Coordinates of N, CA and C in Angstrom, one line a residue:
M617 N 0.9 -1.4 0.1 CA -0.1 0.0 0.0 C 0.9 1.2 0.0
T618 N 0.4 2.4 -0.3 CA 1.2 3.7 -0.5 C 1.1 4.2 0.9
K619 N 1.8 5.4 1.2 CA 1.9 5.8 2.5 C 0.5 6.5 2.8
E620 N 0.0 7.1 1.7 CA -1.4 8.0 2.1 C -2.4 6.7 2.5
E621 N -2.3 5.3 1.8 CA -3.4 4.5 2.1 C -3.1 4.2 3.7
D622 N -1.5 4.0 4.0 CA -1.2 3.5 5.5 C -1.7 4.4 6.3
A623 N -1.7 5.7 6.0 CA -1.9 6.7 6.9 C -3.5 7.0 7.2
V624 N -4.2 6.8 6.1 CA -5.6 7.0 6.0 C -6.2 5.6 7.0
L625 N -5.7 4.7 6.5 CA -6.1 3.2 7.1 C -5.9 3.3 8.6
K626 N -4.7 3.7 9.0 CA -4.6 3.7 10.5 C -5.2 4.8 11.1
Y627 N -5.6 6.0 10.6 CA -6.3 7.0 11.4 C -7.7 6.4 11.5
L628 N -8.6 5.8 10.5 CA -9.9 5.3 10.5 C -9.9 4.0 11.5
S629 N -8.9 3.4 11.6 CA -8.7 2.3 12.5 C -8.6 2.7 13.9
D630 N -7.7 3.7 14.1 CA -7.6 4.3 15.5 C -8.8 4.9 16.2
T631 N -9.5 5.8 15.0 CA -10.8 6.5 15.6 C -11.9 5.6 15.8
N632 N -12.1 4.7 14.6 CA -13.1 3.7 14.6 C -14.4 4.4 14.6
R633 N -14.6 5.4 13.6 CA -15.8 6.1 13.1 C -15.7 6.6 12.2
P634 N -16.9 6.8 11.4 CA -17.2 7.4 10.2 C -16.5 8.8 9.9
Y635 N -15.8 9.2 8.7 CA -15.3 10.3 8.3 C -15.3 10.7 6.8
S636 N -15.7 12.0 6.5 CA -15.6 12.2 5.2 C -14.2 12.6 4.7
A637 N -13.9 12.7 3.5 CA -12.7 12.8 2.9 C -11.9 14.3 3.4
T638 N -12.9 15.2 3.5 CA -12.6 16.5 3.8 C -12.1 16.3 5.5
D639 N -12.9 15.7 6.1 CA -12.5 15.6 7.5 C -11.0 14.8 7.9
I640 N -10.9 13.9 7.1 CA -9.6 12.9 7.0 C -8.3 13.7 6.8
T641 N -8.5 14.6 5.8 CA -7.6 15.4 5.3 C -7.1 16.5 6.4
M642 N -8.1 17.1 7.0 CA -7.9 18.1 8.1 C -7.5 17.4 9.4
N643 N -7.9 16.4 9.7 CA -7.5 15.5 11.0 C -6.1 14.9 10.8
L644 N -5.7 14.9 9.5 CA -4.1 14.6 9.3 C -3.3 15.8 9.2
H645 N -3.8 16.7 9.6 CA -3.2 18.2 9.6 C -2.7 18.5 8.3
K646 N -3.2 18.0 7.1 CA -3.1 18.2 5.9 C -1.9 17.8 5.2
E647 N -1.3 16.6 6.0 CA -0.2 15.9 5.6 C -0.1 15.5 4.1
F648 N -1.4 15.3 3.7 CA -1.7 14.9 2.4 C -2.7 15.7 1.8
G649 N -2.7 16.1 0.6 CA -3.6 16.9 -0.2 C -5.1 15.9 -0.3
K650 N -6.1 16.6 -0.3 CA -7.4 16.0 -0.2 C -7.5 15.2 -1.4
T651 N -7.1 15.3 -2.7 CA -7.1 14.5 -3.7 C -6.4 13.2 -3.5
A652 N -5.2 13.4 -2.7 CA -4.3 12.0 -2.5 C -5.0 11.2 -1.5
V653 N -5.9 12.1 -0.5 CA -6.7 11.3 0.6 C -7.8 10.5 -0.1
Q654 N -8.6 11.2 -1.2 CA -9.5 10.7 -1.7 C -9.1 9.4 -2.7
K655 N -8.1 9.5 -3.3 CA -7.6 8.6 -4.1 C -7.2 7.2 -3.3
A656 N -6.7 7.7 -1.9 CA -6.1 6.4 -0.8 C -7.5 5.8 -0.5
L657 N -8.7 6.5 -0.2 CA -9.7 6.1 0.2 C -10.5 5.1 -0.7
D658 N -10.5 5.6 -2.1 CA -10.9 4.8 -3.4 C -10.2 3.5 -3.5
S659 N -9.0 3.5 -3.1 CA -8.1 2.4 -3.6 C -8.6 1.3 -2.2
L660 N -8.7 1.8 -1.1 CA -9.0 1.1 0.1 C -10.2 0.4 0.2
V661 N -11.2 1.2 -0.4 CA -12.6 0.7 -0.7 C -12.6 -0.5 -1.6
E662 N -11.9 -0.3 -2.6 CA -11.6 -1.2 -3.6 C -11.2 -2.7 -2.9
K663 N -9.9 -2.4 -2.0 CA -9.7 -3.4 -1.3 C -10.2 -4.3 -0.4
K664 N -11.5 -3.5 0.0 CA -12.5 -3.9 0.9 C -11.9 -3.6 2.5
K665 N -11.1 -2.7 2.5 CA -10.5 -2.5 3.8 C -11.3 -1.4 4.4
V666 N -12.1 -0.6 3.9 CA -12.8 0.4 4.2 C -14.1 0.7 3.5
R667 N -15.2 0.8 4.1 CA -16.5 0.8 3.8 C -16.8 2.3 3.4
E668 N -17.7 2.6 2.3 CA -18.1 3.9 1.8 C -19.7 3.8 1.9
K669 N -20.0 5.1 2.3 CA -21.8 5.2 2.3 C -21.9 6.4 2.1
L670 N -22.8 6.7 1.3 CA -23.4 7.9 0.7 C -24.5 8.7 1.5
Y671 N -24.3 9.8 2.1 CA -25.4 10.6 2.9 C -25.7 11.6 2.0
G672 N -26.8 12.0 1.2 CA -27.1 12.8 0.7 C -26.2 13.0 -0.7
K673 N -25.2 14.4 -0.5 CA -24.3 14.4 -1.7 C -22.9 14.2 -1.1
Q674 N -22.7 13.5 0.4 CA -21.7 13.7 1.0 C -21.2 12.1 1.2
K675 N -20.0 11.7 1.0 CA -19.8 10.4 1.2 C -18.8 10.2 2.6
V676 N -19.3 9.2 3.3 CA -18.3 9.0 4.5 C -17.7 7.8 4.6
F677 N -16.5 7.5 5.3 CA -15.7 6.1 5.2 C -15.6 5.8 6.7
C678 N -15.6 4.6 6.8 CA -15.1 3.8 7.9 C -14.4 2.3 7.7
I679 N -13.7 2.3 8.8 CA -12.8 0.9 8.9 C -13.9 -0.3 8.4
V680 N -13.3 -1.3 7.9 CA -14.2 -2.5 7.7 C -13.7 -3.4 9.0
Q681 N -14.8 -4.0 9.7 CA -14.5 -4.6 10.9 C -14.9 -6.0 10.7
P682 N -14.6 -7.0 11.8 CA -15.4 -8.4 11.4 C -16.8 -8.2 11.6
E683 N -17.7 -9.0 11.2 CA -19.0 -8.8 10.8 C -19.6 -9.5 12.1
T684 N -19.4 -9.0 13.4 CA -20.3 -9.4 14.5 C -21.4 -8.5 14.9
A685 N -22.3 -9.2 15.6 CA -23.6 -8.2 15.9 C -23.5 -6.9 16.4
N686 N -22.3 -7.1 17.5 CA -22.1 -5.6 18.3 C -21.6 -4.6 17.3
N687 N -20.6 -5.2 16.4 CA -19.8 -4.2 15.8 C -20.8 -3.7 14.6
S688 N -21.5 -4.7 14.2 CA -22.5 -4.0 13.0 C -23.3 -2.9 13.5
Q689 N -24.0 -3.3 14.7 CA -25.1 -2.5 15.4 C -24.2 -1.2 15.9
G690 N -23.2 -1.3 16.6 CA -22.5 0.2 16.7 C -22.3 0.9 15.4
L691 N -21.8 0.4 14.6 CA -21.6 1.1 13.1 C -22.9 1.9 12.7
D692 N -24.0 0.9 12.8 CA -25.3 1.5 12.3 C -25.7 2.7 13.0
N693 N -25.5 2.5 14.4 CA -25.6 3.4 15.3 C -25.1 4.9 15.1
E694 N -23.7 4.8 14.7 CA -23.0 5.9 14.5 C -23.3 6.6 13.3
L695 N -23.5 5.6 12.2 CA -24.0 6.3 11.1 C -25.5 7.1 11.2
K696 N -26.4 6.4 11.9 CA -27.7 7.1 12.0 C -27.7 8.6 12.8
D697 N -26.6 8.3 13.8 CA -25.9 9.8 14.6 C -25.5 10.8 13.7
L698 N -24.7 10.4 12.8 CA -24.4 11.0 11.7 C -25.2 11.8 10.8
D699 N -26.2 11.0 10.4 CA -27.2 11.4 9.5 C -28.1 12.3 10.1
A700 N -28.4 12.1 11.5 CA -29.3 12.8 12.2 C -28.4 14.5 12.2
Q701 N -27.1 14.6 12.7 CA -26.3 15.7 12.5 C -26.4 16.4 11.3
I702 N -26.3 15.8 10.1 CA -26.5 16.4 9.0 C -27.9 17.2 8.7
N703 N -28.9 16.2 9.0 CA -30.1 16.9 8.9 C -30.3 18.0 9.7
T704 N -29.9 18.1 11.1 CA -30.1 19.2 11.7 C -29.4 20.4 11.2
L705 N -28.0 20.2 10.7 CA -27.2 21.0 10.3 C -27.9 21.8 9.1
T706 N -28.6 20.8 8.2 CA -29.3 21.3 6.8 C -30.7 22.3 7.4
D707 N -31.2 21.7 8.3 CA -32.4 22.6 9.0 C -31.9 24.1 9.4
N708 N -30.7 24.0 9.9 CA -30.3 25.2 10.7 C -30.0 26.3 9.6
L709 N -29.0 25.6 8.4 CA -28.9 26.5 7.4 C -30.0 26.9 6.7
K710 N -30.9 26.3 6.5 CA -32.2 26.7 5.9 C -32.8 28.1 6.5
S711 N -32.8 27.9 7.8 CA -33.2 28.8 8.9 C -32.4 30.3 8.6
V712 N -31.1 30.0 8.5 CA -30.2 31.0 8.5 C -30.4 31.9 7.3
E713 N -30.4 31.1 6.2 CA -30.7 31.7 4.8 C -32.0 32.3 4.8
T714 N -33.0 31.8 5.2 CA -34.4 32.6 5.3 C -34.3 33.8 6.1
E715 N -33.6 33.7 7.5 CA -33.4 35.1 8.0 C -32.4 36.3 7.3
L716 N -31.3 35.5 6.5 CA -30.7 36.5 5.7 C -31.5 37.1 4.5
K717 N -32.4 36.4 4.1 CA -33.0 37.1 2.8 C -34.0 38.2 3.7
S718 N -34.6 37.8 4.7 CA -35.4 38.9 5.3 C -34.9 40.1 5.9
S719 N -33.6 40.1 6.1 CA -32.6 41.2 6.6 C -32.3 41.8 5.4
E720 N -31.8 41.2 4.4 CA -31.5 41.8 3.2 C -32.5 42.6 2.6
A721 N -33.9 42.1 2.5 CA -35.0 42.7 2.1 C -35.3 43.9 2.7
K722 N -35.2 43.8 4.3 CA -35.5 45.0 5.0 C -34.3 46.0 4.8
H723 N -33.2 45.5 4.6 CA -32.1 46.5 4.5 C -32.2 47.3 3.1
R724 N -32.8 46.5 1.8 CA -33.2 47.2 0.6 C -34.4 48.5 0.7
D725 N -35.2 48.2 1.6 CA -36.3 48.8 1.8 C -35.7 50.3 2.6
L726 N -35.0 50.1 3.5 CA -34.5 51.1 4.5 C -33.5 52.1 3.5
Q727 N -32.8 51.4 2.5 CA -32.1 52.3 1.7 C -32.8 52.9 0.5
S728 N -34.0 52.6 0.1 CA -34.8 53.1 -0.7 C -35.7 54.2 0.0
A729 N -35.6 54.1 1.1 CA -36.6 55.2 2.0 C -35.9 56.5 2.1
L730 N -36.9 57.6 2.2 CA -36.5 58.8 2.6 C -35.8 58.9 3.9
T731 N -34.9 59.6 4.0 CA -34.1 60.0 5.4 C -35.3 60.9 6.1
T732 N -35.0 60.9 7.4 CA -35.8 62.2 8.1 C -35.7 63.4 7.6
E733 N -34.6 63.9 7.3 CA -34.4 65.1 6.7 C -35.2 65.3 5.5
E734 N -35.1 64.4 4.6 CA -35.6 64.7 3.3 C -37.1 64.4 3.4
A735 N -37.6 63.8 4.3 CA -39.0 63.6 4.7 C -39.7 64.9 4.9
E736 N -38.8 65.6 6.0 CA -39.2 66.7 6.6 C -39.3 68.0 5.7
A737 N -38.4 67.9 4.7 CA -38.1 68.9 3.8 C -39.2 69.0 2.8
Q738 N -39.7 67.6 2.4 CA -40.8 67.6 1.4 C -42.1 67.9 2.0
L739 N -42.3 67.6 3.2 CA -43.4 67.7 4.1 C -43.8 69.4 4.3
A740 N -42.5 70.1 4.5 CA -42.5 71.6 4.6 C -43.0 72.1 3.3
E741 N -42.3 71.5 2.3 CA -42.8 72.2 1.0 C -44.2 72.1 0.5
V742 N -44.6 70.9 1.0 CA -46.1 70.6 0.6 C -47.1 71.3 1.5
R743 N -46.6 71.5 2.8 CA -47.4 72.3 3.5 C -47.4 73.7 3.3
A744 N -46.3 74.2 2.8 CA -46.3 75.5 2.3 C -47.5 75.8 1.2
S745 N -47.6 74.7 0.0 CA -48.4 74.9 -1.0 C -49.7 74.9 -0.8
V746 N -50.2 74.2 0.5 CA -51.4 74.0 0.9 C -51.9 75.2 1.4
E747 N -50.9 75.8 2.4 CA -51.2 76.9 2.9 C -51.5 78.2 2.0
K748 N -50.7 78.2 0.8 CA -50.8 79.0 -0.2 C -52.2 79.0 -0.8
L749 N -52.5 77.7 -1.3 CA -54.1 77.5 -1.9 C -55.1 78.0 -1.0
E750 N -55.0 77.4 0.5 CA -55.8 77.7 1.3 C -56.2 79.2 1.4
K751 N -55.1 79.9 1.4 CA -55.0 81.7 1.3 C -56.0 82.0 0.3
R752 N -55.5 81.4 -1.0 CA -56.2 82.0 -2.1 C -57.6 81.5 -2.2
L753 N -57.9 80.5 -1.6 CA -59.4 80.2 -1.9 C -60.2 80.8 -0.9
S754 N -59.4 81.3 0.3 CA -60.0 82.1 1.2 C -60.4 83.5 0.8
D755 N -59.2 84.1 0.2 CA -59.5 85.3 -0.4 C -60.8 85.4 -1.5
L756 N -60.6 84.6 -2.5 CA -61.6 84.4 -3.5 C -63.2 84.3 -2.9
S757 N -63.2 83.3 -1.6 CA -64.5 83.3 -1.0 C -65.0 84.5 -0.5
S758 N -64.3 85.3 0.2 CA -64.3 86.4 0.9 C -64.6 87.7 -0.2
S759 N -64.4 87.6 -1.5 CA -64.5 88.5 -2.3 C -65.8 88.4 -3.1
R760 N -65.8 89.5 -4.1 CA -67.2 89.3 -4.7 C -66.8 89.2 -6.3
V761 N -65.5 89.0 -6.3 CA -65.1 88.8 -7.7 C -65.5 87.4 -8.4
Q762 N -66.2 87.4 -9.5 CA -66.5 86.3 -9.9 C -65.6 85.3 -10.7
I763 N -65.4 84.2 -10.7 CA -64.7 83.3 -11.3 C -65.3 82.3 -12.1
S764 N -64.7 82.1 -13.2 CA -65.6 81.1 -14.0 C -65.4 79.6 -13.6
A765 N -66.6 79.1 -13.9 CA -66.6 77.6 -13.3 C -65.3 76.7 -13.7
K766 N -64.7 77.0 -14.8 CA -63.3 76.2 -15.2 C -62.4 76.5 -14.4
D767 N -62.2 77.9 -14.0 CA -61.4 78.4 -13.2 C -61.5 77.7 -11.6
R768 N -62.8 77.6 -11.2 CA -63.0 77.1 -10.0 C -62.6 75.7 -10.0
E769 N -63.0 74.9 -10.8 CA -62.7 73.4 -11.1 C -61.2 73.4 -11.3
A770 N -60.4 74.1 -11.7 CA -58.7 73.8 -11.9 C -58.3 74.1 -10.4
I771 N -58.9 75.3 -9.6 CA -58.2 75.5 -8.4 C -58.5 74.2 -7.5
K772 N -59.7 73.7 -7.6 CA -60.3 72.6 -6.8 C -59.4 71.3 -7.0
K773 N -59.1 71.1 -8.3 CA -58.3 70.0 -8.8 C -56.7 70.0 -8.0
E774 N -56.4 71.2 -8.5 CA -54.9 71.4 -7.9 C -54.8 71.4 -6.2
A775 N -55.7 72.0 -5.8 CA -56.0 71.7 -4.4 C -55.8 70.3 -3.7
E776 N -56.7 69.4 -4.6 CA -56.7 68.2 -4.0 C -55.5 67.3 -4.4
K777 N -54.7 67.5 -5.5 CA -53.6 67.0 -5.9 C -52.6 67.4 -4.8
V778 N -52.4 68.7 -4.3 CA -51.4 69.2 -3.5 C -51.7 68.3 -2.0
V779 N -53.2 68.4 -1.7 CA -53.4 67.5 -0.3 C -53.0 66.2 -0.3
K780 N -53.3 65.5 -1.4 CA -53.0 64.0 -1.7 C -51.6 63.9 -1.6
E781 N -50.6 64.9 -2.1 CA -49.4 64.7 -2.2 C -48.8 65.0 -0.5
Y782 N -49.4 66.0 -0.1 CA -49.1 66.3 1.5 C -49.4 65.1 2.3
R783 N -50.5 64.1 2.2 CA -50.9 63.2 2.9 C -49.9 62.1 2.7
K784 N -49.4 61.7 1.5 CA -48.5 60.8 1.1 C -47.1 61.2 1.8
R785 N -46.7 62.3 1.8 CA -45.4 62.7 2.3 C -45.4 62.8 3.8
K786 N -46.6 63.1 4.4 CA -46.6 63.1 5.8 C -46.6 61.6 6.4
R787 N -47.3 60.7 5.6 CA -47.4 59.3 6.1 C -45.9 58.6 5.9
I788 N -45.3 59.1 4.8 CA -43.8 58.9 4.7 C -42.9 59.1 6.0
C789 N -43.0 60.5 6.4 CA -42.4 61.0 7.4 C -42.7 60.2 8.6
T790 N -44.1 60.1 8.8 CA -44.6 59.3 10.1 C -44.1 58.2 9.9
D791 N -44.1 57.3 9.3 CA -43.7 55.9 9.0 C -42.0 55.9 9.7
I792 N -41.1 56.9 8.9 CA -39.9 56.8 9.1 C -39.6 57.1 10.9
L793 N -40.5 58.1 11.3 CA -40.2 58.3 12.8 C -40.8 57.2 13.6
N794 N -42.0 56.6 13.3 CA -42.3 55.3 13.9 C -41.0 54.3 14.0
S795 N -40.5 54.0 12.8 CA -39.5 53.1 12.9 C -38.3 53.4 13.9
I796 N -38.1 54.7 14.1 CA -37.1 55.3 14.8 C -37.4 55.0 16.2
L797 N -38.9 55.4 16.4 CA -39.2 55.2 17.7 C -39.2 53.9 18.4
E798 N -39.2 52.8 17.6 CA -39.4 51.4 18.2 C -38.1 51.2 18.9
N799 N -36.9 51.7 18.7 CA -35.5 51.4 19.3 C -35.1 52.7 19.9
Y800 N -35.9 53.8 20.3 CA -35.6 55.1 20.7 C -36.0 55.1 22.2
P801 N -35.0 55.3 23.2 CA -35.4 55.1 24.4 C -36.1 56.4 25.1
K802 N -36.4 57.3 24.2 CA -37.2 58.8 25.0 C -38.5 58.9 24.3
P803 N -39.3 59.5 25.1 CA -40.7 59.8 24.3 C -40.6 60.3 23.0
K804 N -41.8 60.2 22.5 CA -41.9 60.7 21.1 C -41.5 62.3 20.8
K805 N -42.2 63.1 21.9 CA -42.0 64.6 22.0 C -40.4 64.9 21.9
T806 N -39.6 63.9 22.7 CA -38.2 64.3 22.9 C -37.3 64.2 21.5
L807 N -37.8 63.0 20.9 CA -37.4 62.7 19.5 C -37.6 63.9 18.6
Y808 N -38.9 64.3 18.6 CA -39.5 65.3 17.7 C -38.6 66.7 18.0
E809 N -38.5 67.0 19.2 CA -37.4 68.1 19.5 C -36.0 68.1 19.1
E810 N -35.5 67.0 19.4 CA -34.2 66.6 19.0 C -33.7 66.6 17.4
V811 N -34.5 66.2 16.6 CA -34.3 66.3 15.1 C -35.1 67.4 14.4
G812 N -35.9 68.2 15.2 CA -36.5 69.5 14.8 C -37.6 69.4 13.8
I813 N -38.5 68.1 14.4 CA -39.8 68.2 13.6 C -40.6 69.0 13.9
E814 N -41.5 69.8 13.3 CA -42.6 70.6 13.5 C -43.7 69.8 12.8
T815 N -44.8 69.6 13.9 CA -46.2 69.1 13.4 C -46.9 70.3 12.8
D816 N -48.1 69.8 12.3 CA -49.1 70.7 11.9 C -49.8 71.7 12.9
E817 N -49.9 71.0 14.1 CA -50.4 72.0 15.1 C -49.1 73.0 15.6
D818 N -47.8 72.3 15.7 CA -46.9 73.5 15.8 C -46.9 74.8 14.9
A819 N -47.3 74.4 13.5 CA -47.2 75.5 12.8 C -48.4 76.3 12.7
G820 N -49.3 76.1 13.3 CA -50.6 76.7 13.5 C -51.4 76.5 12.2
M821 N -51.4 75.2 11.8 CA -52.1 74.8 10.5 C -53.0 73.8 10.8
K822 N -54.1 73.9 10.3 CA -55.2 72.9 10.5 C -54.8 71.3 10.0
P823 N -54.8 70.5 11.2 CA -54.3 69.2 10.6 C -55.2 68.7 9.4
I824 N -54.5 68.3 8.4 CA -55.0 67.5 7.3 C -54.8 65.9 7.5
A825 N -55.8 65.1 7.7 CA -55.8 63.8 7.9 C -55.3 62.8 6.7

């Protein structure tokens, strides 16, 4: 036999338990490359000195022992234990992969969302447009100047458009602040003061739902 075969056979005989080719290579402290270890295992299997068993996509090898009831049962038990470990590790891997996908999706959502400063700036911009339109409507309502039905409808549509956009951006800003508050140790009022958030009430503006 080659020196690789001698080393592999001695290791399997001394440990008396199943191992994969990778495990044997590592446990021999990489004295031989994995290709050489695999070649030695194949030769030993062919010489019926080592048994080979397939678990999923992985092969394991163990020393061939006299076929006694005790030896056979002990080997079967070890192989069952190894099979159970493989199944457990496979389940754990699937669980970790699921958690990773969930975290990646959440990370992408956070990257695409507006920052607090951006949401606040857009909210202030829309709020200013709403106030401007409300003033214009108030001025028109209090005057006797007649406006055409076409102009009135155009003003109404523009107001609805701005209010809709205002609600959308306000909701985005609120969602971001609520996400921050989930891990923020202080009250909401403190957070608003620290980042400079001004509510509709603070601005003296009638809240728009």
